Coordinates of C-alpha atoms and ligand atoms in Angstrom, one line a residue:
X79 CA -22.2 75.1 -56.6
X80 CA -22.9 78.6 -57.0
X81 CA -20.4 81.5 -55.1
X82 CA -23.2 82.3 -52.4
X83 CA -22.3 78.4 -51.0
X84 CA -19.0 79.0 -51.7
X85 CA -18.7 82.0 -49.5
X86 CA -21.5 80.3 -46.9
X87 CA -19.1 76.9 -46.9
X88 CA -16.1 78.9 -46.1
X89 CA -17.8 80.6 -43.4
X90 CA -18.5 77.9 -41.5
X91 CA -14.8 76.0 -41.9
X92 CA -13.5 79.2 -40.1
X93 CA -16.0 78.9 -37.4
X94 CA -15.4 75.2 -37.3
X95 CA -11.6 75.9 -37.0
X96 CA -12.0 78.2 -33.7
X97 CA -13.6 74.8 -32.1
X98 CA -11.0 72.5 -32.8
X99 CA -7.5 71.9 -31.7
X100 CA -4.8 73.1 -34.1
X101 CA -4.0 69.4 -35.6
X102 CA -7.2 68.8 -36.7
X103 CA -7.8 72.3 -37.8
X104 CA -5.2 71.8 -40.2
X105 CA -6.9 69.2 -41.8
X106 CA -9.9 70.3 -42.2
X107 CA -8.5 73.2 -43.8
X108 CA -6.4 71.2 -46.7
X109 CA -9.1 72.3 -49.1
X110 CA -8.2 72.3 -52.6
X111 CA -10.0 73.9 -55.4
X112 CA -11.3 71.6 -58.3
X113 CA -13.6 72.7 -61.0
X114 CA -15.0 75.7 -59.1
X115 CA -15.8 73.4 -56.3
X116 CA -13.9 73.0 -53.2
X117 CA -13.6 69.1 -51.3
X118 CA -11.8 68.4 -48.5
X119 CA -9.2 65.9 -49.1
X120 CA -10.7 62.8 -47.9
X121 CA -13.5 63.6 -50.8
X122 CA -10.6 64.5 -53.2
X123 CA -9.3 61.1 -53.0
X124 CA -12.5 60.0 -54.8
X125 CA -12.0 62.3 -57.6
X126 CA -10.6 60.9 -60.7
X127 CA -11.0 63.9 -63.4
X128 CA -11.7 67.2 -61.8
X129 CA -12.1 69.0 -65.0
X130 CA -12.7 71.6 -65.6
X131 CA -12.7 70.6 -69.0
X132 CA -13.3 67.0 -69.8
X133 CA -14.0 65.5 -73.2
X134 CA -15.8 62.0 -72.9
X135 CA -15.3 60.7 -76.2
X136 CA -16.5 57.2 -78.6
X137 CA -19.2 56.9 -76.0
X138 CA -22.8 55.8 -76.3
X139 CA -25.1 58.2 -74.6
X140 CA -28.4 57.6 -73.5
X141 CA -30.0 61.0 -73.1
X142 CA -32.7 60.2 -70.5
X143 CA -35.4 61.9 -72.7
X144 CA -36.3 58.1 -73.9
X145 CA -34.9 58.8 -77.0
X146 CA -32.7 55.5 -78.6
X147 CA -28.6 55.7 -78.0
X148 CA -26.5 58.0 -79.8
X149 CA -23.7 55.5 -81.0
X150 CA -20.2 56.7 -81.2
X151 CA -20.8 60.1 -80.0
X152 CA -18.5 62.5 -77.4
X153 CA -19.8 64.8 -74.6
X154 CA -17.4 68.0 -73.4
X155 CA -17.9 69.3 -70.3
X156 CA -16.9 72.4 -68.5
X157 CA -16.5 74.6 -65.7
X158 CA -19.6 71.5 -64.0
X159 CA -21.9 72.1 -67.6
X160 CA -22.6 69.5 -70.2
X161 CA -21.3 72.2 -73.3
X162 CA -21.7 69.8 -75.9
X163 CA -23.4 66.6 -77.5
X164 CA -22.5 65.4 -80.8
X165 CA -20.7 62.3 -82.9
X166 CA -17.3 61.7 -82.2
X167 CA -14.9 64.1 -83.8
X168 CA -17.2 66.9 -84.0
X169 CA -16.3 68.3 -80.9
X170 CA -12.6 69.6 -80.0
X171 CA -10.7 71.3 -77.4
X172 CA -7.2 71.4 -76.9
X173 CA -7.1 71.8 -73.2
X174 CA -9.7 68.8 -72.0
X175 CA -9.4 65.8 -70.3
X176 CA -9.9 63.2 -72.7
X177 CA -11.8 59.7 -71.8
X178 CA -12.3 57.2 -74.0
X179 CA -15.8 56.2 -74.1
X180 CA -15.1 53.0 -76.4
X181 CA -17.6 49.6 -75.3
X182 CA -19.1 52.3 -72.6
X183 CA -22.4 54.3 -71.8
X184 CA -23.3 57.5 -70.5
X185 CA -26.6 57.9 -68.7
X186 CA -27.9 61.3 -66.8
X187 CA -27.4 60.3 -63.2
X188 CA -30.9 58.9 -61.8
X189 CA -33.3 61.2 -59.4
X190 CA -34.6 58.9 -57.1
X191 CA -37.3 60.0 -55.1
X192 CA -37.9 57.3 -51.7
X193 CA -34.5 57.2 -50.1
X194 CA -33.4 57.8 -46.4
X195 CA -30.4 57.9 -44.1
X196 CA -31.2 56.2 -42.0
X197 CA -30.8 52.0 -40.6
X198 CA -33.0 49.8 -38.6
X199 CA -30.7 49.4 -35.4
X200 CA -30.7 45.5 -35.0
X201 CA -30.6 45.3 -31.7
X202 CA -32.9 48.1 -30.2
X203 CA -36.0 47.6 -28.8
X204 CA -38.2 49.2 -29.3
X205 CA -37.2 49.6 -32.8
X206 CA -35.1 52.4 -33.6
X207 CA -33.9 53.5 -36.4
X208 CA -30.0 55.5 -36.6
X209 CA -29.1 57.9 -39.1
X210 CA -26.2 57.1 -41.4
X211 CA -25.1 60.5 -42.6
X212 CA -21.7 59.5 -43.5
X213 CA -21.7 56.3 -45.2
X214 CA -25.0 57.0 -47.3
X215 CA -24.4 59.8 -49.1
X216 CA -21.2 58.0 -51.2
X217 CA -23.0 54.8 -51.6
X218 CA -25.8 56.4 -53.3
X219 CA -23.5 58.5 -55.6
X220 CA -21.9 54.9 -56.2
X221 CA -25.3 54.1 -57.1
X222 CA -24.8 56.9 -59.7
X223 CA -27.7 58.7 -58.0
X224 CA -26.7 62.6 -58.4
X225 CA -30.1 63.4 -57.0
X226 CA -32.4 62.2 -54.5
X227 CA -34.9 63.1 -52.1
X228 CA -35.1 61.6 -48.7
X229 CA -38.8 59.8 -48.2
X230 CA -39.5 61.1 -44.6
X231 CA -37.2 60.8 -41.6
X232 CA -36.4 60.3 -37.6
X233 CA -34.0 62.7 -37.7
X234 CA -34.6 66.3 -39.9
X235 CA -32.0 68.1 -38.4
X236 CA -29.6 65.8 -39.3
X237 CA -30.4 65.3 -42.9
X238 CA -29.9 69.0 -43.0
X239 CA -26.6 68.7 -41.5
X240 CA -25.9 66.1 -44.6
X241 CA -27.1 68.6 -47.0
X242 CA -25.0 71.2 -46.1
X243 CA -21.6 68.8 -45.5
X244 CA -22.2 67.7 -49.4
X245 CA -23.0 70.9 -50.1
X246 CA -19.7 72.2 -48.4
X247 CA -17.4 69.5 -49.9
X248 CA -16.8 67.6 -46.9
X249 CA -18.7 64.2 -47.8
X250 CA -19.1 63.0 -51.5
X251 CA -23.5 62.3 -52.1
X252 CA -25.8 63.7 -54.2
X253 CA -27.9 66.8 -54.4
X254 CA -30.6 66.0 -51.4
X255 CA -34.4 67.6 -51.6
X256 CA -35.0 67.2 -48.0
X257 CA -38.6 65.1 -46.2
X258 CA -39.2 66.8 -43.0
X259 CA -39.5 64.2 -40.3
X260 CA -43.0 62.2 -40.6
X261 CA -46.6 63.1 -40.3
X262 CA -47.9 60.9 -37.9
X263 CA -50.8 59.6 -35.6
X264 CA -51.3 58.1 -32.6
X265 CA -50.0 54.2 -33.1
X266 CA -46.8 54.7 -34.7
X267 CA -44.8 51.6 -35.1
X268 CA -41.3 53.7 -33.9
X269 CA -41.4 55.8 -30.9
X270 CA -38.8 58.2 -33.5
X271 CA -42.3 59.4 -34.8
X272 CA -44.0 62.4 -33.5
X273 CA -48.0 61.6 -33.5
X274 CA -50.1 64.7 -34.0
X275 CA -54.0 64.9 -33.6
X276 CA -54.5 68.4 -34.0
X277 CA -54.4 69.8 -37.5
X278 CA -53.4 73.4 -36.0
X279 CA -50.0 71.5 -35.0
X280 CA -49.9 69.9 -38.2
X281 CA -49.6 73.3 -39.6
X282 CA -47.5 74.8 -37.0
X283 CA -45.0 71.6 -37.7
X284 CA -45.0 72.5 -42.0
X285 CA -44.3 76.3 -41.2
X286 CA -41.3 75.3 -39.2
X287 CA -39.5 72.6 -41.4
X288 CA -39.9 74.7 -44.5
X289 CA -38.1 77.8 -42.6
X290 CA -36.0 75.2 -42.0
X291 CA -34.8 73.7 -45.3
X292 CA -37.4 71.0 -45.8
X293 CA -39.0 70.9 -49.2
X294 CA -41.4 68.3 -48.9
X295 CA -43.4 66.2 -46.0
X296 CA -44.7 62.4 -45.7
X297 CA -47.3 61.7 -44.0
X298 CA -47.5 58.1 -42.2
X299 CA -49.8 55.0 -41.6
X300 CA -51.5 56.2 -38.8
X301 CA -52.5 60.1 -39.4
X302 CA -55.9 61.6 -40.0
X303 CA -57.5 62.9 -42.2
X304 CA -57.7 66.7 -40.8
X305 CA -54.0 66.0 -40.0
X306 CA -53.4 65.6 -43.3
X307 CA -55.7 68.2 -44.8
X308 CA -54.2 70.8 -42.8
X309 CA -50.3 69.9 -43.7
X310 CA -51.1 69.8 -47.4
X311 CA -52.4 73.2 -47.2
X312 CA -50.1 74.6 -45.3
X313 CA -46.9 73.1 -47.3
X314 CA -48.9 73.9 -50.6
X315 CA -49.5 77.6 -49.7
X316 CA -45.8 77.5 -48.7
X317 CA -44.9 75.8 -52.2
X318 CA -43.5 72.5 -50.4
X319 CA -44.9 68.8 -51.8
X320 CA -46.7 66.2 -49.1
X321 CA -46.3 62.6 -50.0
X322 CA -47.5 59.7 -48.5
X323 CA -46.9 56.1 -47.0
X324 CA -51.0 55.7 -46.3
X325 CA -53.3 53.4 -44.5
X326 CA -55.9 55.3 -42.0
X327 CA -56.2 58.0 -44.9
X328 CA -57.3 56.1 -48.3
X329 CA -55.6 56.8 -51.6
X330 CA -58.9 58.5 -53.1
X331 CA -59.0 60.8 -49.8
X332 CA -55.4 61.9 -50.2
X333 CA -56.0 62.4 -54.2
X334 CA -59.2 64.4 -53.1
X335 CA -57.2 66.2 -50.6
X336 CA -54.8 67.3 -52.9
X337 CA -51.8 65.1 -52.1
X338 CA -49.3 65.3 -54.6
X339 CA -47.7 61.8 -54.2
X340 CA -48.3 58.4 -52.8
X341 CA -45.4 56.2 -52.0
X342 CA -44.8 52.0 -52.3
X343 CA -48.4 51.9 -55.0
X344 CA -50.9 49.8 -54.7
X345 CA -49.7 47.7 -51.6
X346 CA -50.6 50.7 -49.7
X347 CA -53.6 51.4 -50.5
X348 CA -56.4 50.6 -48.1
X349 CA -59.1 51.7 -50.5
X350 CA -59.0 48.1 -51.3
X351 CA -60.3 46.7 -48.0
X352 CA -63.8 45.7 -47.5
X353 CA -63.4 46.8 -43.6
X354 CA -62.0 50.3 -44.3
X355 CA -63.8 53.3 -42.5
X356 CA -62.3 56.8 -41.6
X357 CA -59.2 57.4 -40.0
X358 CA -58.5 53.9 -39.1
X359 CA -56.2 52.1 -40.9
X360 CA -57.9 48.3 -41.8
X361 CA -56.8 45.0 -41.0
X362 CA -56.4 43.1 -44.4
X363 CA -54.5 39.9 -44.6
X364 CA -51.6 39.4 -46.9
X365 CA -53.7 37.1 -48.9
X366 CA -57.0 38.7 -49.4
X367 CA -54.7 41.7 -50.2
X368 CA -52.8 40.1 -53.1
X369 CA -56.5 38.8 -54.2
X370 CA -57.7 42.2 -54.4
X371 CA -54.2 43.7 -55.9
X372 CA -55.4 42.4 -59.8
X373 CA -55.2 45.0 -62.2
X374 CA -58.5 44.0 -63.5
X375 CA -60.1 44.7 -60.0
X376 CA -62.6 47.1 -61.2
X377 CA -61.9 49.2 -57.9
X378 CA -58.1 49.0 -59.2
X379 CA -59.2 50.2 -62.1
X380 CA -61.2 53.0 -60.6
X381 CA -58.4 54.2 -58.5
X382 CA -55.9 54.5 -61.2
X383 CA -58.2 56.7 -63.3
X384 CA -58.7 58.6 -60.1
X385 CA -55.0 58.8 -59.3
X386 CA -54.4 60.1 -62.8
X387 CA -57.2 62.5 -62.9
X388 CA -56.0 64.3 -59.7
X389 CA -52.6 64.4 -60.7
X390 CA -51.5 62.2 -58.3
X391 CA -47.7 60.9 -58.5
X392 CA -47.0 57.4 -57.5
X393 CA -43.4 56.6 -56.2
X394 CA -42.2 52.7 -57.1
X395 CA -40.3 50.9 -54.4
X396 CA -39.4 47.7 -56.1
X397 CA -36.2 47.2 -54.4
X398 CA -38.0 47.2 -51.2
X399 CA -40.7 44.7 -51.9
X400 CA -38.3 42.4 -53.7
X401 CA -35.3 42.0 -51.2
X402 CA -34.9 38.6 -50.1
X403 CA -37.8 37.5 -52.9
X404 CA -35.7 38.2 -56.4
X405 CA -32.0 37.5 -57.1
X406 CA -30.8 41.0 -58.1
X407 CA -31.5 42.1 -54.5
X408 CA -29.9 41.6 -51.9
X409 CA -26.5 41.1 -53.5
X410 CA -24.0 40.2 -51.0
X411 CA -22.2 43.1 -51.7
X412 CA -24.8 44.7 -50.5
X413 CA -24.2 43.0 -47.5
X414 CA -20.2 43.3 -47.4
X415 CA -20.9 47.5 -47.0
X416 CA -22.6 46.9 -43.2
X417 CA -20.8 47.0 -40.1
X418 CA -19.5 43.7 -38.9
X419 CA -22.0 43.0 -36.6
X420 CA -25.1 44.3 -38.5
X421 CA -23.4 42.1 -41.4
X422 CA -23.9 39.4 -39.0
X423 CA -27.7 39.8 -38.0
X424 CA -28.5 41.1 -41.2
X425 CA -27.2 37.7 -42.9
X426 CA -28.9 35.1 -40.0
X427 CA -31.9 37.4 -40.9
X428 CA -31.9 36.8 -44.3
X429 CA -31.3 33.0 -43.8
X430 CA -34.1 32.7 -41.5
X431 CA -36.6 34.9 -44.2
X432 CA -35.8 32.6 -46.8
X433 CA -35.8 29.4 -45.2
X434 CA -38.1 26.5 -46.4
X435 CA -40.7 27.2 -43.5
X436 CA -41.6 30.3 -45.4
X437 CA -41.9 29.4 -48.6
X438 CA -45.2 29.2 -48.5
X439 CA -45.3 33.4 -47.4
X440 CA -42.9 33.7 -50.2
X441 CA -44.6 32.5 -52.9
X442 CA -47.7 35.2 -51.7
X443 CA -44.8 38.1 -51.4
X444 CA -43.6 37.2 -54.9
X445 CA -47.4 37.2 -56.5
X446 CA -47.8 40.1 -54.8
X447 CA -44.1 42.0 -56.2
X448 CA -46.0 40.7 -59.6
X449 CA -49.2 42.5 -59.1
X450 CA -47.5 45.4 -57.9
X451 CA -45.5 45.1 -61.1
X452 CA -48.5 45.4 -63.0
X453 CA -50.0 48.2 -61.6
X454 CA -47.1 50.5 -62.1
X455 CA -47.1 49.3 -65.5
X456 CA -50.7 50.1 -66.2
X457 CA -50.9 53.7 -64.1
X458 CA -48.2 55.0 -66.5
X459 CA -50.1 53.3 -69.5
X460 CA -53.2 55.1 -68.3
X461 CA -51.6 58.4 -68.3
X462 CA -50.1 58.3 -64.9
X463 CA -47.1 59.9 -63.3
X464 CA -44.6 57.5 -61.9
X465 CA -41.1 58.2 -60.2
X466 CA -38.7 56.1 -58.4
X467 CA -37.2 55.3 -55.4
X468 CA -35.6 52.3 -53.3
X469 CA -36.5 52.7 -49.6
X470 CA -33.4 51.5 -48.1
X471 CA -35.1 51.5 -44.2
X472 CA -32.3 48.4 -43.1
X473 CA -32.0 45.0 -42.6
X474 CA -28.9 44.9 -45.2
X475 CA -31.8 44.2 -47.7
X476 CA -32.2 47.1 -49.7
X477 CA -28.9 49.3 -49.6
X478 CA -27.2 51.1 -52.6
X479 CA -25.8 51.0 -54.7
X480 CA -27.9 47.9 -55.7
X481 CA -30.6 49.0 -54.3
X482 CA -31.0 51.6 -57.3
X483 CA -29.5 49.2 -59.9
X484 CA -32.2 46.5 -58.6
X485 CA -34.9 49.3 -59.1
X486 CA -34.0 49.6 -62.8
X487 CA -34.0 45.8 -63.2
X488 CA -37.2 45.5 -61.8
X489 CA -39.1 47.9 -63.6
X490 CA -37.6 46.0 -66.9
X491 CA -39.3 43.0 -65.4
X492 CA -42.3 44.9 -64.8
X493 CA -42.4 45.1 -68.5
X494 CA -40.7 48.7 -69.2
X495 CA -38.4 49.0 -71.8
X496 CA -34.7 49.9 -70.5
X497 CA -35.1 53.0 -72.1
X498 CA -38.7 54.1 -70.5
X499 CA -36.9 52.7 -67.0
X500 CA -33.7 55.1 -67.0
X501 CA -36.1 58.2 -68.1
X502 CA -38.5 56.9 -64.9
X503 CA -35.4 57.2 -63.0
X504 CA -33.6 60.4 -63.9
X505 CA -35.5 62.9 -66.6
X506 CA -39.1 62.3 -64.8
X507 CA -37.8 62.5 -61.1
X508 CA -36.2 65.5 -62.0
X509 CA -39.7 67.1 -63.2
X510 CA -41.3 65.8 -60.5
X511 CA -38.9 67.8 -57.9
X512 CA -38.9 70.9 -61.1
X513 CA -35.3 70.6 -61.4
X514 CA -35.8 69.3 -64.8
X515 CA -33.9 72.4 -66.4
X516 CA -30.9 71.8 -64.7
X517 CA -30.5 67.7 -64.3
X518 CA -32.2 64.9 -65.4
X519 CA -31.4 64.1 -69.2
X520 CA -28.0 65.2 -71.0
X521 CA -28.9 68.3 -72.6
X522 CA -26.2 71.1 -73.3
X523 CA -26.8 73.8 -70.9
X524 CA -27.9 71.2 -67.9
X525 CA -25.1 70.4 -65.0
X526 CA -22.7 67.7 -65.9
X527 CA -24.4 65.0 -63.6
X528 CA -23.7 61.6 -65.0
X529 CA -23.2 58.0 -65.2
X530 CA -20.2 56.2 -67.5
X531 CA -20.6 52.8 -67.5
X532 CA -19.4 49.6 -68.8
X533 CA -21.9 48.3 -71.2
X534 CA -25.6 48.6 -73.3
X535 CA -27.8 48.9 -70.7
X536 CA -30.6 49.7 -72.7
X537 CA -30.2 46.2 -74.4
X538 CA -29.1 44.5 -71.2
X539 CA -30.3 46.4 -68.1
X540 CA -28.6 44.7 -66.0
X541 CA -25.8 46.9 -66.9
X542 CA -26.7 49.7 -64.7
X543 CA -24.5 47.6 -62.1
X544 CA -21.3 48.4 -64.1
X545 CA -21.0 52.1 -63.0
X546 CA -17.1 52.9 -63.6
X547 CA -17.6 57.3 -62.9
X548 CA -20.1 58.8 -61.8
X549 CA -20.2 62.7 -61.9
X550 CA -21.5 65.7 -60.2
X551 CA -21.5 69.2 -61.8
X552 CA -18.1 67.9 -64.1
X553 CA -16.5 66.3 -61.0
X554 CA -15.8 62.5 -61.8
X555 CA -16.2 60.5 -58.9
X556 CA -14.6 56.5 -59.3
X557 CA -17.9 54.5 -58.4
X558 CA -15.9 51.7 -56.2
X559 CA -13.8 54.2 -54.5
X560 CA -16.4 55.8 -53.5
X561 CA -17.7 52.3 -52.0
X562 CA -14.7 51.4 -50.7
X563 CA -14.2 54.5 -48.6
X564 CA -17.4 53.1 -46.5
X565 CA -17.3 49.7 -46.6
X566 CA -18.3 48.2 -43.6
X567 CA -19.4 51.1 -41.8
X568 CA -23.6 51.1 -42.3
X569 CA -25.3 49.8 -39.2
X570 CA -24.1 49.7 -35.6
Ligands
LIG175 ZN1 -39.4 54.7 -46.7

């Protein structure tokens, strides 16, 4: 947190403070100071070491570079930096905190890419979705997510709000890269969507969201192609990035438009159908679709090395695609963080989406997780870019933490190593969003943004589920705490 926000945060506490009665005022004034930082109290109870020096010793520390474990090696931080790297005993200071890291793992804390605040509302109709800017933010630093970018939105003011509460020390979350609310044409499946026909608006819509705060746009299912020509080069010329959940617009016509990134893979892509014709997104059926999702598809293979010649970034969504279809998601402490009554449709849901009348849909859903599987795999082998996100949109299904642990298990499945999976997740997320000099992999110099867990999760990656601290800029944040202090609260 540099002094600027410092001064900006304080700012607005003393404007806050002339709107509220005196009681409250009071509270929200019990600031204290911690590492540089300041966090109101109810975010100070999360905090386990504030620093500012802490020594992290007889730990194993997986850089996020790819690179194999250091064994036995200590990490000091201060004043929020990583300062040093080395084996154990190498580094001393008299004045740190000292953890021992013995039977544990560090990790950079992830960059994930496709996540929202947001929750389908069970019970509206038409379908609505409500942001959830209090009880996300904590569940995704849980996650040991120090850095994510939301993947589009209902609500862009909102999410601003949330950036600048974390950013003030009044909620614990992550560092957010904000999505400006969709890009959308007529035939949107929410009425939250704003659907725009004329490119002139499109522009007129970039220029105001990047004055904003926004740093990035997603266009949606339904928009054209001059829609989307236009917004890439307006958020281009204003050095914003425009990703995509696609259907009317085909993968190759985004690439050749200059998209920078395509969200969920090959699912999404309509290239594939026989029927497809401009700006009209094609009716395929799930079957023919998992038919034509094969790898060895010579159209798949033509749109990967098209994809990878245009420099086109593909986020994976695996938790997404495999809630309700593979056991690591949804865990039913996923479930145990919604609101009672969301718990309740949430679960009947689930129950109903897994019962024996659809296992024949299942067993499609699951081919089809595989050959989604295999196409991230085989992009990355062909040279492409891949990042990571979870897409946590509602239904209890796909909420973190296990959500992003569920990510990292999947992409194991997919046939990553562990190690190639956490540097998807924190080191190349980080380039993607060119914050790869200050976060990403555990590098002396970079911020102190980290994950100690209990565990080898590059031998067993299922490990990424036993997050003990999680830290942002030197701050150690207890991981069930953090859960704990919104636990029950997603959903209506
Ligand atoms: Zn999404």
């Amino acid at each position: 947190m540099t002094n600027t926000n410092y001064l900006e945060s304080r700012g607005s506490r003393r404007a806050l403070s002339n709107l509220l009665p005196a009681t409250i005022t009071l509270i929200a004034l019990s600031i204290s100071s911690v590492s540089g930082a300041q966090y109101h109290d109810s975010v100070e109870r999360l905090i386990v070491h504030a620093g500012p020096e802490i020594l992290i010793d007889k730990v194993r520390v997986i850089d996020g570079t790819g690179a194999p474990a250091m064994e036995a090696a200590s990490l000091l931080l201060k004043d929020g930096l990583i300062v040093g790297v080395g084996p154990s005993g190498t580094l001393a200071s008299e004045t740190a905190t000292v953890i021992d890291g013995t039977g544990k793992t560090v990790l950079p804390g992830y960059v994930m890419l496709h996540e929202h605040l947001v929750y389908l509302n069970p019970t509206a109709r038409p379908q609505a979705y409500t942001t959830e800017h209090i009880p996300m933010p904590p569940l995704y630093l849980a996650a040991g997510s120090t850095t994510i970018r939301t993947g589009g939105t209902f609500d862009g003011d909102a999410d601003l709000r949330a950036r600048a509460l974390i950013e003030e020390g009044r909620i614990a979350g992550p560092d957010l890269h904000i999505t400006a609310p969709f890009i959308e044409g007529p035939g949107s499946f929410s009425y939250q969507m704003r659907e725009m026909t004329d490119p002139e608006e499109a522009r007129q819509f970039v220029r105001y969201w990047v004055r904003a705060g926004a740093t990035s746009f997603k266009a949606y299912m339904n928009v054209s192609l001059a829609v989307l020509g236009a917004a890439i080069d307006e958020a281009h010329k204003l050095g914003a990035q425009v990703t995509g959940h696609l259907c009317s617009v085909s993968f190759r016509e985004a690439a050749e438009l200059g998209i920078d990134n395509l969200e969920h893979g090959l699912i999404d892509a309509s290239d594939l159908a026989a029927d497809k014709t401009e700006d009209t997104c094609p009716t395929m059926d799930a079957e023919e679709r998992v038919r034509l999702m094969d790898v060895a598809n010579p159209a798949v293979q033509d749109l990967i090395a098209t994809l990878v010649q245009e420099n086109v970034t593909v986020t994976s969504t695996l938790p997404v695609l495999a809630a309700g279809l593979h056991p690591a998601i949804p865990t039913q402490g996923a479930f145990d963080l919604l609101s009672p009554r969301s718990r309740d449709i949430a679960q009947k849901r689930w129950i109903a989406y897994l019962g024996p009348e659809r296992a024949e849909q299942a067993t499609l859903w699951r081919e089809e997780l595989r050959r989604e599987m295999a196409f991230e795999k085989a992009f990355v082998e062909a040279g492409g870019n891949l990042v990571i996100g979870t897409d946590p949109t509602g239904w209890g299904g796909t909420i973190p933490p296990n959500s992003t642990h569920a990510a990292l298990i999947l992409l194991v499945e997919a046939g990553f190593t562990p190690l190639e999976a956490i540097s998807l997740a924190t080191l190349n997320g980080a380039r993607f969003l060119g914050v790869e000099d200050e976060v990403g992999s555990i590098e002396v110099g970079k911020r102190a943004n980290l994950i100690l867990l209990d565990g080898t999760p590059d031998r067993t990656i299922a490990d990424v589920q036993h997050v003990e601290l999680v830290f942002k800029d030197g701050v150690a944040f207890d991981a069930d705490a953090l859960i704990e202090s919104v636990r029950g609260t997603v959903g209506r």
